[in-house]
C-alpha positions in Angstrom: 0.7 -13.1 -12.7 -3.1 -12.7 -13.3 -3.9 -13.3 -9.6 -1.3 -10.6 -8.6 -2.9 -8.0 -10.9 -6.4 -8.8 -9.7 -5.3 -8.4 -6.1 -3.5 -5.2 -7.0 -6.6 -3.8 -8.6 -8.8 -4.8 -5.7 -6.4 -3.0 -3.3 -6.3 0.1 -5.5 -10.1 0.1 -5.8 -10.5 -0.2 -2.1 -8.0 2.6 -1.4 -9.8 4.8 -3.9 -13.2 4.1 -2.4 -11.9 5.0 1.1 -10.3 8.2 -0.2 -13.6 9.2 -2.0 -15.7 8.4 1.1 -13.4 10.4 3.4 -13.6 13.4 1.0 -17.4 13.1 1.0 -17.6 13.3 4.7 -16.9 17.0 4.7 -19.7 19.2 6.1 -21.5 21.6 3.7 -23.0 24.9 4.8 -26.0 26.4 3.2 -25.9 29.9 1.8 -27.2 32.6 4.0 -30.0 34.9 2.9 -29.9 38.5 4.0 -33.0 39.8 5.8 -33.7 43.3 6.7 -36.4 45.9 6.5 -37.4 49.4 7.5 -41.0 50.4 8.3 -42.5 53.9 8.0 -45.7 54.2 10.1 -47.7 57.4 10.2 -51.1 58.5 11.5 -52.7 60.2 8.5 -56.0 61.4 10.1 -57.9 61.3 13.4 -61.5 61.6 14.4 -63.6 61.0 17.4 -63.1 57.3 18.2 -60.8 56.4 15.3 -57.8 57.2 13.1 -56.3 56.3 9.8 -52.7 55.2 9.2 -50.3 54.6 6.3 -47.5 52.0 6.5 -44.6 51.5 4.0 -42.3 48.5 4.1 -38.9 48.9 2.6 -37.2 45.6 1.8 -33.4 45.9 2.6 -32.7 42.2 2.3 -32.9 39.5 -0.3 -36.0 39.5 -2.6 -39.3 38.3 -1.1 -42.1 36.4 -2.8 -44.6 37.1 0.0 -44.6 39.1 3.2 -46.3 39.4 6.6 -45.8 42.5 8.8 -46.5 42.1 12.5 -46.7 44.6 15.4 -48.5 45.2 18.7 -50.8 48.0 19.5 -50.1 49.5 23.0 -53.2 51.5 23.6 -56.1 49.1 22.7 -56.5 50.1 19.0 -58.4 47.7 16.7 -58.1 47.7 12.9 -61.5 48.0 11.3 -60.6 48.4 7.6 -57.4 47.7 5.6 -56.5 48.2 2.0 -53.6 46.7 -0.1 -53.4 43.5 2.1 -55.4 41.5 4.6 -55.4 41.8 8.4 -55.6 39.4 11.3 -55.7 40.8 14.8 -55.7 38.9 18.1 -55.8 41.2 21.1 -53.1 43.8 20.6 -51.1 41.6 18.1 -51.7 42.7 14.4 -50.5 40.8 11.3 -50.9 42.2 7.8 -50.4 39.8 4.9 -49.6 41.0 1.3 -52.3 41.2 -1.3 -51.9 39.0 -4.5 -50.5 42.0 -6.4 -47.9 43.3 -3.9 -46.3 40.2 -2.5 -43.1 40.3 -4.5 -40.6 42.7 -3.0 -37.3 43.0 -4.7 -34.2 44.1 -2.8 -34.7 47.8 -2.3 -38.4 47.5 -3.2 -41.3 48.7 -1.0 -44.9 48.0 -0.4 -47.5 50.2 1.2 -50.9 49.7 2.8 -53.3 51.7 4.8 -55.9 51.1 7.4 -58.6 52.7 9.6 -58.8 51.7 13.3 -60.7 52.4 16.4 -58.8 54.7 18.7 -57.7 53.7 22.1 -56.8 56.1 24.8 -54.1 57.4 22.5 -52.5 56.4 19.2 -48.8 55.9 19.7 -46.7 54.5 16.9 -46.0 50.8 17.5 -42.6 50.2 19.2 -41.4 47.5 16.8 -42.3 45.6 13.6 -41.4 42.2 12.3 -41.3 41.2 8.6 -41.8 37.4 8.1 -40.9 36.8 11.7 -37.7 38.9 11.6 -37.4 42.2 13.5 -37.2 45.2 11.3 -34.2 47.1 12.5 -33.5 49.4 9.5 -30.5 47.2 8.5 -29.7 43.8 7.2 -28.6 40.6 9.0 -27.8 37.2 7.6 -30.4 34.5 8.3 -28.8 31.8 10.5 -28.7 28.4 8.9 -27.9 25.0 10.2 -25.0 23.2 8.6 -26.1 20.1 6.8 -23.8 17.1 6.3 -22.9 16.2 2.8 -24.2 12.8 1.7 -21.8 10.1 2.4 -21.2 6.7 1.1 -20.3 3.9 3.5 -16.6 2.8 3.4 -16.0 -0.6 1.9 -15.5 -3.3 4.5 -11.9 -4.4 4.8 -10.9 -8.0 5.6 -10.6 -8.5 9.3 -7.7 -10.9 9.1 -4.6 -11.0 7.0 -2.0 -13.6 6.3 1.6 -12.7 6.0 2.7 -11.6 3.5 -0.3 -9.5 2.5 0.9 -9.3 -1.1 1.1 -12.6 -3.0 4.9 -12.4 -3.2 7.1 -11.4 -0.3 7.9 -7.9 -1.4 9.5 -5.4 0.9 8.0 -1.9 1.0 5.8 -2.0 -2.2 5.0 1.3 -3.9 2.1 2.2 -6.1 2.7 4.9 -8.8 0.2 6.4 -11.1 1.3 7.7 -14.5 -1.7 9.0 -16.5 -4.4 6.4 -16.2 -1.9 3.5 -15.6 -1.0 2.3 -12.1 2.4 0.7 -11.5 3.5 -1.4 -8.5 7.1 -1.5 -7.7 9.1 -3.2 -4.9 
């Protein structure tokens, strides 16, 4: 009788382990963050060989803890002085990074900076802007994420051979029933 209960418990344990591992094999998907921004760019003053501009970033997406705004100048302009951030320029490509005090942008929040630049042949408004590498379209879009598999535990290895009958006694069509925390085997 003790051997039968031990085998029963082993089979129940193996069945439970297989069920748990199969449930854990489901794929989990990360939450998606909304990104979006609107940029206002205006030339505030012009003089022979230069101009000043003001830029405002409106965060339409999830809160940001830091930002970088990028754009390209089309007419050969070069930023010579910038306030409320720091600037890096390589050819026509300009990147402005937040200052320490204006990097946090809540949803619906805005940050502004200004700059002086040398003038090119003209001073057209840049055609497009990107905030943290995402195009500013004036709306929001979800950030695509890659599904990540949930951690799985390997299934227990089952015996490769069986003798007949599998159960110690020759029972026809055995059933396992759970009542509360107790398991019953009936034939």
